[in-house]
Amino acid sequence: MPILDEHFRRAGLLAKQDSLLLDQILERLELAGDISHSQVSLYVRVGRTRKLVLAGQVRSRAGLSPQRDNIIGMTFSASEEPLIWRTIETGECIAGQREWALGMEPLFMETFPVFAANGKIIAALSFELSGEETGADHRILLETVYMLLVSDFDPQNAWVYRPVFSQDGILAVNDRGQIIYANSAATGIYRLLGVGRLLGRRVHERALHLRLAGKANITGQPQEMELEVGGLVLSEKAIPVVQSGKTVRMLLFVADVTQLRKKEKELLVKSAVIQEIHHRVKNNLQTIASLLRLQARRSESAAVRAALKESVNRILSISLVHEFLSQQDEEVINVAEVARNIFDLVIESMVEPGFEIQKLFEAEPVVLPSEKASSLALMVNELVQNAIEHGFVGRQKGTIGLKLAGAVEHCCRLEIFDDGIGLPPNFDRTKTKSLGIQIVRTLVETDLGGTFELYSENGTHAVITIPRETKGE
């Protein structure tokens, strides 16, 4: 909502206190439109002239009021807006009609004056609505909304001016605590609780379950609460209309959030079950890894021990992903953390004693779905293993690094490199018998729809690029 145009202040057309009042009205205009199901406009008089500036305008989110072109900031003469001008001249609240367009039903229009601190009329509010929303009851609602707009305003209570929706029950209450307006949504909610007619009832009646209304009346401050009653979960909000320190009206909002809270509980249970499944999968994978380690220790074949060690690392890489998933609510992971753990794990388990290794790790936060995270974890494992096994033959020291970037043209880019001996002459990654390279190729090109490069440049570089999103996600 735009704040009152600065040119009013610069030209000295409004006193500071008056412009503050108009700004406060503008801040609450959207709520007024939602409650009244109308198009609400604020017209400000330009000095002592017969001109008006449209300072603000909103349309109900419910869409029941007609759409009007955005003309905020335009200037109108008194003859162009006769009802508005009459209200500004006389201070009367006027009900009339506006012809919208040739051949269309006229709109019903209600206008209300806005008084400055010194009692002068500086602006007018108009509510434009279709014939469906007219009648004595609706006029009571419009009057209450108008009173709210020009009432005392505490900036700390801005939270209460959240959107109101068509399914929300709305009650207007007078200064004696009697309900003087109830919309159809409120009537429907209370009918489910066995309460019939609402008009004329007092809000403190136990059957209405509106304890927050009493507190709002006493304190003059908005109140909000949620309660379970009669098998329903109700979200309630009370906004007192305070004038000169006294509550003169009150708006109450009652929403049936039973199904919403039920779905939230179901999601919490589902999330807990999924986390427990990930935890058990992690434990099972670690058990398998332990069995393979035991088998490796008993084997007399160096080739078998090496193969089992590689298998253990693959299993633990996938296990790490499930460990992260078991500790959070969502099925997405920051793979930078996973990559770091696997990078350290593989180097620790694969580097022979006495070999001097330098590690370089650079990763941006990259959040991926669990399936992609598992694939990326396995790829990190395979490429780091390959670098350690084949990159430093005949050497006693070397450097191995990992770079992960997530903001490369909607892609995730992973690079693993070393300063070793490089690739063999005439190396062809599509024909190599290396199981690790075959696994990476399959994961990248077939499963993830990405690209995989392998080249020598002061060592070996493996570069993988995968889309952050794939079709069907």
XYZ file of C-alpha atoms in Angstrom:
473
model
C 0.000 0.000 0.000
C 1.619 3.303 -1.043
C 2.072 5.844 1.738
C 0.533 9.294 1.246
C 2.299 11.161 -1.542
C 5.152 13.317 -0.255
C 4.088 16.334 -2.323
C 1.204 16.951 0.118
C 3.715 17.462 2.912
C 6.224 19.466 0.880
C 3.480 21.832 -0.257
C 2.313 22.273 3.332
C -1.177 21.081 2.397
C -1.404 18.776 5.423
C -0.374 19.160 9.034
C 2.004 16.491 10.321
C -0.645 14.976 12.601
C -3.173 14.850 9.752
C -0.763 13.149 7.374
C 0.029 10.591 10.076
C -3.692 9.818 10.396
C -4.041 9.380 6.625
C -0.952 7.154 6.492
C -2.467 4.973 9.216
C -5.701 4.698 7.242
C -3.737 3.654 4.150
C -1.937 0.945 6.127
C -5.303 -0.597 7.085
C -7.041 -0.146 3.737
C -6.411 -3.724 2.524
C -7.980 -5.165 5.667
C -10.974 -2.860 5.163
C -11.423 -4.141 1.610
C -11.238 -7.772 2.728
C -13.780 -7.320 5.520
C -16.269 -5.262 3.514
C -15.928 -7.167 0.210
C -15.693 -3.836 -1.551
C -13.355 -1.465 -3.306
C -12.184 1.038 -0.694
C -10.775 4.413 -1.718
C -9.303 7.339 0.192
C -9.782 10.768 -1.409
C -7.829 13.701 0.057
C -8.862 17.307 -0.484
C -6.154 19.459 -2.092
C -5.843 22.472 0.204
C -8.850 24.799 -0.130
C -9.488 23.952 -3.779
C -12.386 21.950 -5.185
C -10.010 19.187 -6.193
C -9.480 15.700 -4.785
C -6.506 13.351 -5.008
C -7.021 9.603 -4.863
C -4.409 8.735 -2.209
C -5.136 5.019 -1.966
C -7.411 2.317 -3.307
C -7.745 -1.420 -2.703
C -10.043 -4.137 -3.910
C -11.324 -7.018 -1.809
C -9.312 -10.226 -2.196
C -12.640 -12.062 -2.320
C -13.154 -10.481 -5.739
C -16.805 -9.576 -5.151
C -16.302 -5.868 -5.860
C -15.766 -4.647 -9.440
C -12.250 -4.112 -10.680
C -11.250 -0.527 -11.322
C -8.135 0.621 -13.119
C -5.312 1.663 -10.830
C -5.692 5.429 -10.758
C -3.954 6.183 -7.466
C -2.446 9.660 -7.503
C -4.894 11.091 -10.034
C -6.676 14.382 -9.362
C -10.467 14.731 -9.684
C -12.715 17.778 -9.658
C -15.688 18.067 -7.315
C -18.059 17.519 -10.254
C -16.351 14.237 -11.187
C -16.870 12.780 -7.699
C -20.082 14.439 -6.443
C -20.765 12.023 -3.557
C -17.209 12.319 -2.278
C -17.289 16.100 -2.520
C -20.650 16.326 -0.752
C -19.286 14.259 2.129
C -16.217 16.502 2.401
C -18.373 19.645 2.343
C -21.090 18.515 4.759
C -19.486 15.767 6.865
C -22.424 13.494 6.045
C -22.197 9.744 5.490
C -23.882 9.270 2.126
C -25.271 6.200 0.379
C -25.645 6.434 -3.376
C -24.866 4.836 -6.703
C -22.064 5.140 -9.221
C -22.605 4.408 -12.906
C -19.744 2.163 -13.852
C -20.125 1.797 -17.590
C -22.848 1.976 -20.198
C -25.080 -1.079 -19.985
C -23.723 -2.244 -16.624
C -25.561 -2.367 -13.329
C -24.698 0.678 -11.176
C -22.479 0.205 -8.153
C -23.614 0.974 -4.654
C -21.382 3.504 -2.954
C -21.087 4.578 0.687
C -18.978 7.558 1.694
C -17.634 8.613 5.100
C -15.746 11.764 6.194
C -12.236 11.828 7.677
C -11.774 14.542 10.285
C -8.497 16.258 11.163
C -7.441 16.824 14.759
C -8.951 20.336 14.633
C -12.316 19.013 13.446
C -11.923 20.019 9.800
C -12.713 17.468 7.094
C -9.549 16.642 5.151
C -10.556 13.479 3.281
C -13.314 10.996 2.553
C -13.506 7.218 2.384
C -15.671 5.438 -0.159
C -16.820 1.821 -0.289
C -17.984 0.639 -3.720
C -19.768 -2.704 -3.884
C -22.167 -4.771 -5.917
C -25.860 -5.131 -5.101
C -25.183 -8.537 -3.538
C -23.436 -6.873 -0.615
C -25.973 -4.166 0.243
C -28.564 -4.062 3.013
C -28.944 -2.851 6.584
C -26.656 -5.548 7.992
C -23.881 -4.747 5.555
C -24.154 -1.035 6.298
C -23.465 -1.830 9.962
C -20.331 -3.656 8.835
C -19.219 -0.731 6.646
C -19.774 1.676 9.521
C -17.681 -0.527 11.822
C -14.885 -0.794 9.259
C -14.940 2.986 8.819
C -14.687 3.443 12.597
C -11.710 1.058 12.621
C -9.944 2.992 9.868
C -10.149 6.326 11.709
C -9.625 4.896 15.215
C -6.560 5.172 17.449
C -3.660 3.197 15.995
C -0.758 1.520 17.780
C 2.048 0.646 15.292
C 3.017 -2.314 17.492
C -0.324 -3.918 16.604
C 0.311 -3.952 12.850
C 0.361 -7.790 13.009
C -3.442 -7.870 13.339
C -3.945 -6.445 9.857
C -3.220 -9.738 8.134
C -5.411 -10.804 5.193
C -8.985 -11.903 5.865
C -10.472 -14.558 3.585
C -14.004 -15.316 2.413
C -14.234 -18.427 4.608
C -13.439 -16.448 7.777
C -16.315 -15.677 10.108
C -16.714 -11.960 10.881
C -18.656 -10.493 13.807
C -19.203 -6.822 14.655
C -19.891 -5.992 18.302
C -21.202 -2.735 19.787
C -20.006 -0.959 22.931
C -22.446 -3.016 25.047
C -20.921 -6.301 23.913
C -23.833 -7.241 21.629
C -23.312 -8.808 18.219
C -24.742 -6.407 15.630
C -23.406 -8.110 12.489
C -22.483 -11.679 11.540
C -21.518 -12.877 8.076
C -22.623 -16.208 6.627
C -19.278 -17.868 7.413
C -19.612 -17.026 11.122
C -23.207 -18.267 11.131
C -22.098 -21.556 9.548
C -19.268 -22.121 12.043
C -21.506 -21.520 15.065
C -24.258 -23.664 13.599
C -21.786 -26.567 13.761
C -21.423 -25.783 17.476
C -25.185 -25.843 17.993
C -25.591 -22.064 18.174
C -28.463 -20.611 16.148
C -29.083 -16.897 15.773
C -26.050 -14.714 16.532
C -27.461 -11.182 16.215
C -28.308 -9.678 19.587
C -26.265 -12.189 21.590
C -23.617 -10.943 23.992
C -20.071 -12.025 23.265
C -19.441 -13.149 26.850
C -22.024 -15.970 26.525
C -20.295 -19.279 27.182
C -21.769 -20.917 24.075
C -19.858 -18.493 21.819
C -16.400 -19.326 23.236
C -15.160 -15.759 22.728
C -13.216 -15.178 25.933
C -10.656 -13.075 24.076
C -13.342 -10.438 23.386
C -13.524 -9.521 27.072
C -9.767 -9.130 27.297
C -9.674 -7.003 24.135
C -12.435 -4.779 25.526
C -10.645 -4.229 28.847
C -7.143 -3.693 27.453
C -8.085 -1.924 24.222
C -5.502 -4.152 22.526
C -6.003 -6.793 19.788
C -6.090 -10.390 20.980
C -5.575 -13.707 19.219
C -5.998 -17.300 20.350
C -6.731 -20.811 19.156
C -8.976 -23.290 20.960
C -10.592 -26.680 20.504
C -14.333 -26.847 21.058
C -17.011 -29.288 19.954
C -14.580 -31.220 17.778
C -13.486 -28.060 15.963
C -10.257 -26.086 16.150
C -11.088 -22.379 16.008
C -8.655 -19.554 15.338
C -10.026 -16.350 16.873
C -8.925 -12.731 16.645
C -10.426 -9.637 18.256
C -9.687 -6.086 17.069
C -11.156 -3.395 19.329
C -12.113 -0.070 17.760
C -10.733 2.465 20.226
C -11.669 6.142 20.208
C -10.443 8.531 22.913
C -9.246 5.562 24.959
C -12.621 3.779 24.935
C -13.663 0.664 23.006
C -16.667 1.737 20.921
C -16.882 -1.256 18.567
C -15.106 -4.540 18.056
C -14.445 -6.806 15.102
C -14.138 -10.519 15.795
C -12.762 -13.040 13.311
C -13.428 -16.755 13.716
C -11.877 -19.312 11.355
C -12.390 -23.070 11.361
C -8.832 -24.425 11.067
C -9.695 -28.004 12.036
C -8.615 -29.595 8.762
C -5.494 -27.434 8.562
C -4.329 -28.485 12.035
C -5.210 -32.110 11.267
C -3.048 -32.030 8.142
C -0.217 -30.379 10.083
C -0.319 -33.181 12.663
C -0.366 -35.791 9.896
C 2.674 -34.153 8.306
C 4.498 -34.142 11.652
C 3.790 -37.855 12.117
C 4.807 -38.602 8.531
C 8.003 -36.589 8.965
C 8.852 -38.469 12.169
C 8.243 -41.828 10.458
C 10.434 -40.860 7.489
C 13.209 -39.710 9.822
C 13.022 -43.019 11.683
C 13.221 -44.937 8.383
C 16.335 -42.983 7.363
C 17.838 -43.674 10.787
C 17.241 -47.427 10.427
C 18.555 -47.485 6.848
C 21.706 -45.712 8.051
C 22.149 -48.270 10.855
C 21.609 -51.190 8.474
C 24.131 -49.808 5.971
C 26.686 -49.304 8.726
C 26.108 -52.893 9.879
C 26.738 -54.136 6.328
C 29.893 -52.015 6.154
C 31.084 -53.534 9.439
C 30.518 -57.060 8.101
C 32.495 -56.239 4.947
C 35.342 -54.824 7.040
C 35.381 -58.030 9.070
C 35.481 -60.074 5.871
C 38.329 -57.922 4.525
C 40.422 -58.525 7.638
C 40.034 -62.300 7.256
C 40.850 -62.342 3.553
C 44.393 -63.289 2.519
C 44.003 -61.727 -0.950
C 45.158 -58.115 -1.306
C 42.843 -57.654 -4.303
C 39.838 -58.872 -2.312
C 40.715 -56.599 0.606
C 41.013 -53.601 -1.742
C 37.686 -54.387 -3.414
C 35.960 -54.784 -0.041
C 37.443 -51.494 1.185
C 36.035 -49.717 -1.879
C 32.634 -51.302 -1.270
C 32.710 -50.204 2.377
C 33.379 -46.612 1.319
C 30.502 -46.701 -1.177
C 28.116 -47.998 1.465
C 29.255 -45.445 4.046
C 28.833 -42.622 1.513
C 25.174 -43.513 1.036
C 24.836 -44.061 4.795
C 25.991 -40.489 5.404
C 23.134 -39.131 3.293
C 20.599 -41.125 5.323
C 22.222 -39.891 8.528
C 21.665 -36.271 7.462
C 18.086 -37.027 6.411
C 17.348 -38.688 9.760
C 18.211 -35.428 11.542
C 15.906 -33.059 9.641
C 12.279 -32.679 8.610
C 12.667 -32.193 4.862
C 13.749 -34.541 2.087
C 16.453 -32.135 0.949
C 20.083 -31.857 2.029
C 22.859 -29.317 1.981
C 25.248 -31.519 0.014
C 28.225 -29.330 0.903
C 28.215 -30.882 4.382
C 27.799 -34.392 2.986
C 30.616 -33.860 0.474
C 32.922 -32.620 3.225
C 32.288 -35.690 5.381
C 32.779 -38.143 2.509
C 35.881 -36.307 1.285
C 37.489 -36.634 4.727
C 36.232 -40.203 5.263
C 37.631 -41.587 1.996
C 41.007 -39.872 2.361
C 41.346 -41.113 5.922
C 40.527 -44.701 4.973
C 42.424 -44.889 1.650
C 45.686 -42.996 2.184
C 48.539 -45.306 3.146
C 50.575 -44.577 6.294
C 53.559 -42.361 5.528
C 51.955 -40.667 2.533
C 51.810 -36.882 2.952
C 48.442 -35.635 1.686
C 47.260 -32.041 1.456
C 43.505 -31.477 1.293
C 41.784 -28.520 -0.380
C 38.036 -28.135 0.122
C 35.839 -25.296 -1.154
C 32.057 -25.630 -1.215
C 29.076 -23.303 -1.422
C 25.826 -24.330 0.288
C 23.964 -26.448 -2.280
C 20.569 -27.897 -1.362
C 19.428 -30.920 -3.384
C 16.661 -33.533 -3.088
C 17.682 -36.716 -1.276
C 17.970 -38.836 -4.458
C 20.363 -36.389 -6.109
C 22.255 -36.020 -2.846
C 22.775 -39.802 -2.681
C 24.075 -39.846 -6.255
C 26.406 -36.924 -5.615
C 27.704 -38.580 -2.439
C 28.530 -41.740 -4.362
C 30.257 -39.736 -7.107
C 32.444 -37.904 -4.585
C 33.394 -41.238 -3.079
C 34.340 -42.811 -6.433
C 36.332 -39.855 -7.727
C 38.273 -39.300 -4.497
C 39.037 -43.040 -4.309
C 40.269 -43.012 -7.922
C 42.459 -39.978 -7.279
C 44.114 -41.619 -4.273
C 44.527 -45.039 -5.932
C 45.836 -43.919 -9.325
C 46.930 -40.295 -9.071
C 50.069 -40.591 -6.940
C 51.782 -43.763 -8.134
C 55.466 -43.595 -7.219
C 55.046 -40.477 -5.085
C 55.150 -39.863 -1.341
C 53.061 -36.727 -1.207
C 50.326 -34.956 -3.136
C 47.328 -32.648 -3.089
C 43.700 -33.549 -3.628
C 40.876 -31.020 -3.740
C 37.133 -30.643 -4.085
C 35.141 -27.630 -5.299
C 31.357 -27.446 -5.202
C 29.339 -24.564 -6.659
C 25.577 -24.260 -6.859
C 24.927 -21.029 -8.766
C 26.199 -21.995 -12.215
C 23.283 -21.408 -14.639
C 20.773 -23.368 -12.518
C 23.264 -26.215 -12.240
C 25.371 -27.784 -9.542
C 29.074 -28.046 -10.461
C 31.388 -30.501 -8.722
C 35.112 -30.623 -9.417
C 37.579 -33.082 -7.889
C 41.235 -32.614 -8.764
C 44.741 -33.682 -7.808
C 48.317 -32.694 -8.680
C 49.346 -36.257 -9.460
C 50.619 -38.019 -12.564
C 47.519 -37.323 -14.660
C 45.587 -39.637 -16.958
C 47.288 -42.332 -19.041
C 48.036 -41.481 -22.705
C 45.040 -41.992 -25.010
C 42.725 -42.406 -22.002
C 39.049 -42.759 -23.015
C 36.590 -42.553 -20.132
C 33.888 -44.230 -22.244
C 36.043 -47.369 -22.692
C 37.801 -47.607 -19.341
C 37.209 -50.719 -17.248
C 37.385 -48.714 -14.009
C 34.243 -49.518 -12.011
C 34.386 -46.134 -10.264
C 34.404 -44.187 -13.546
C 31.594 -46.369 -14.915
C 29.500 -45.691 -11.804
C 30.050 -41.926 -12.110
C 29.226 -41.917 -15.844
C 25.994 -43.833 -15.285
C 24.873 -41.630 -12.400
C 25.672 -38.350 -14.164
C 24.614 -39.000 -17.732
C 21.802 -41.533 -17.347
C 20.215 -40.808 -13.970
C 20.802 -37.069 -13.544
C 20.985 -35.772 -17.114
C 24.265 -33.971 -16.475
C 27.736 -33.836 -18.009
C 31.006 -35.477 -16.953
C 34.470 -34.301 -18.025
C 37.800 -35.930 -17.187
C 41.070 -34.348 -18.287
C 44.741 -33.863 -17.368
C 46.138 -30.455 -16.440
C 48.879 -30.447 -13.796
C 47.244 -33.596 -12.515
C 43.749 -34.956 -13.090
C 40.489 -32.985 -13.064
C 37.012 -34.519 -12.930
C 34.208 -32.002 -13.534
C 30.544 -32.888 -13.120
C 27.641 -30.571 -13.897
C 24.084 -31.591 -13.034
C 20.840 -29.568 -13.261
C 19.457 -28.378 -9.917
C 16.007 -29.471 -11.093
C 14.977 -32.203 -13.468
C 11.678 -32.906 -15.180
C 9.056 -34.289 -12.842
C 10.436 -32.619 -9.724
